[in-house]
Amino acid sequence: MFRLWKECEGAENIVISGHVRPDGDCVGSCMATYLFLKKVMPEARIKVFLEQPADIFSCIQDYDKIETECHIDEAPDIFIALDCEKTRLGAAEVLFDKAKKKINIDHHISNASGCGDVNYVVPTASSASELVYDVIDKEYMDLEIAKAIYIGIIHDTGIFQYSNTSPKTLQTAGELIAFGFDFPTLIDETFYEKTYVQNQILGRALLESIIFMDGKCAVSYVDQKTMAFYNATPKDLEGIVNQLRIVKGVECAIFMYEIGTQQYKVSLRSCKYVDVSKVATFFGGGGHVRAAGCTMNGSFYDVVNNLSEHIEEQMVQVKY
Ligand code: AMP
Ligand code: MN
Ligand code: MN
């Protein structure tokens, strides 16, 4: 079995990073890796680089050590890319390319073969955080590492409700809560709690949502003007797509927000049949069977039409 510490043996300079617009799994897996390696390799220079994560993750130890500006530095001995493949590393991709040894830990089906010299990619895993737990030496686990991993798992499984939750996920979660952190508060404060603005924009997106394909698809979007009105950032839009997915009768939900003129960040979710990773991959993105994303150009209607074609094709195949 792949052992992270063993793979890092002898390294003096390690960089850890994850995908752009980091989510809970990305932050949790990077920070758990950071906390573990710092503990077992106190002599090494270890950096964790991420785009600014949401404030809700500040409960993770050493959150303030996260570097949000990636300065081009000396080539790392080891680069650990978590919860993504290298093209989603953003500014850190150049450092990945320069690293003497590249390690990739991921669970995206769109990255099944991995992008490192050493890969631990398990598309059936709930989260990259669950995989980090597999590769760290259990005798060095502590409450803070457990908390970071737990946050990653709950965010990618929607608190153990999505189909990526396996018996192993729950077993792992059981071992983690045995460290004694306050998990109900963690769940409330990092997952369910919404700011007033987040609720307002959620309400607005739901109000303006449309269902089509005989009620099997739901779509909504937020434009830049609306985001500016509420002074909202992309982090304030998390969860909207999940709310669209649970509309009775809906198989596939689409949520998009404008990131530039005629350019949208698209989130896709499905319930049972549609492989949204396939749809997102076609448009240059990727993800998982039930949750995926991509960036698309055109008007709102162009984007919906282009996506619908691919969604409908799959629905016809399963005679849904
Ligand atoms: P999102 O809709 O952004 O919450 O993303 C859903 C899932 O798809 C997450 O696991 C993301 O990491 C993944 N994902 C989103 N956008 C992309 C992309 N452009 N390429 C690959 N995976 C993506
Ligand atoms: Mn992620
Ligand atoms: Mn993930």
GROMACS .gro file of C-alpha atoms and ligand atoms in nm, residues 19 21 23 25 83-85 87-88 107-108 110 156 238 241 255 257 265-269 280-281 284-288 291-295, ligand 1:
model
   57
   19HIS     CA    1  -0.768   2.280  -0.721
   21ARG     CA    2  -1.178   2.758  -0.606
   23ASP     CA    3  -1.394   2.332  -0.165
   25ASP     CA    4  -1.249   1.835   0.043
   83ASP     CA    5  -0.836   1.645  -0.520
   84CYS     CA    6  -0.751   1.732  -0.882
   85GLU     CA    7  -0.527   1.674  -1.179
   87THR     CA    8  -0.444   2.147  -1.501
   88ARG     CA    9  -0.676   2.253  -1.217
  107HIS     CA   10  -1.092   1.064  -0.664
  108HIS     CA   11  -1.212   1.226  -0.989
  110SER     CA   12  -1.202   1.229  -1.511
  156ASP     CA   13  -1.789   1.589  -0.057
  238GLU     CA   14  -2.221   2.676  -0.303
  241VAL     CA   15  -2.717   2.334  -0.738
  255PHE     CA   16  -2.648   2.585  -1.196
  257TYR     CA   17  -2.280   3.179  -1.259
  265LYS     CA   18  -1.888   2.837  -1.443
  266VAL     CA   19  -2.130   2.546  -1.469
  267SER     CA   20  -2.217   2.296  -1.195
  268LEU     CA   21  -2.401   1.975  -1.280
  269ARG     CA   22  -2.566   1.725  -1.046
  280ALA     CA   23  -1.873   1.809  -1.821
  281THR     CA   24  -1.572   1.630  -1.970
  284GLY     CA   25  -1.352   2.057  -2.115
  285GLY     CA   26  -1.434   2.010  -1.746
  286GLY     CA   27  -1.470   1.698  -1.538
  287GLY     CA   28  -1.576   1.558  -1.205
  288HIS     CA   29  -1.775   1.262  -1.081
  291ALA     CA   30  -2.137   1.589  -0.951
  292ALA     CA   31  -1.929   1.763  -1.214
  293GLY     CA   32  -1.840   2.103  -1.348
  294CYS     CA   33  -1.699   2.295  -1.643
  295THR     CA   34  -1.661   2.645  -1.784
  321AMP     P1   35  -1.875   2.198  -0.857
  321AMP     O1   36  -1.998   2.192  -0.939
  321AMP     O2   37  -1.782   2.309  -0.895
  321AMP     O3   38  -1.906   2.191  -0.711
  321AMP     O4   39  -1.794   2.067  -0.891
  321AMP     C1   40  -1.847   1.939  -0.878
  321AMP     C2   41  -1.736   1.837  -0.888
  321AMP     O5   42  -1.678   1.843  -1.016
  321AMP     C3   43  -1.623   1.862  -0.789
  321AMP     O6   44  -1.571   1.739  -0.747
  321AMP     C4   45  -1.523   1.938  -0.870
  321AMP     O7   46  -1.393   1.915  -0.821
  321AMP     C5   47  -1.542   1.881  -1.009
  321AMP     N1   48  -1.518   1.983  -1.111
  321AMP     C6   49  -1.576   2.105  -1.119
  321AMP     N2   50  -1.528   2.174  -1.224
  321AMP     C7   51  -1.436   2.095  -1.284
  321AMP     C8   52  -1.349   2.109  -1.396
  321AMP     N3   53  -1.347   2.219  -1.471
  321AMP     N4   54  -1.267   2.004  -1.426
  321AMP     C9   55  -1.267   1.893  -1.352
  321AMP     N5   56  -1.346   1.872  -1.246
  321AMP    C10   57  -1.430   1.971  -1.211
   0.00000   0.00000   0.00000
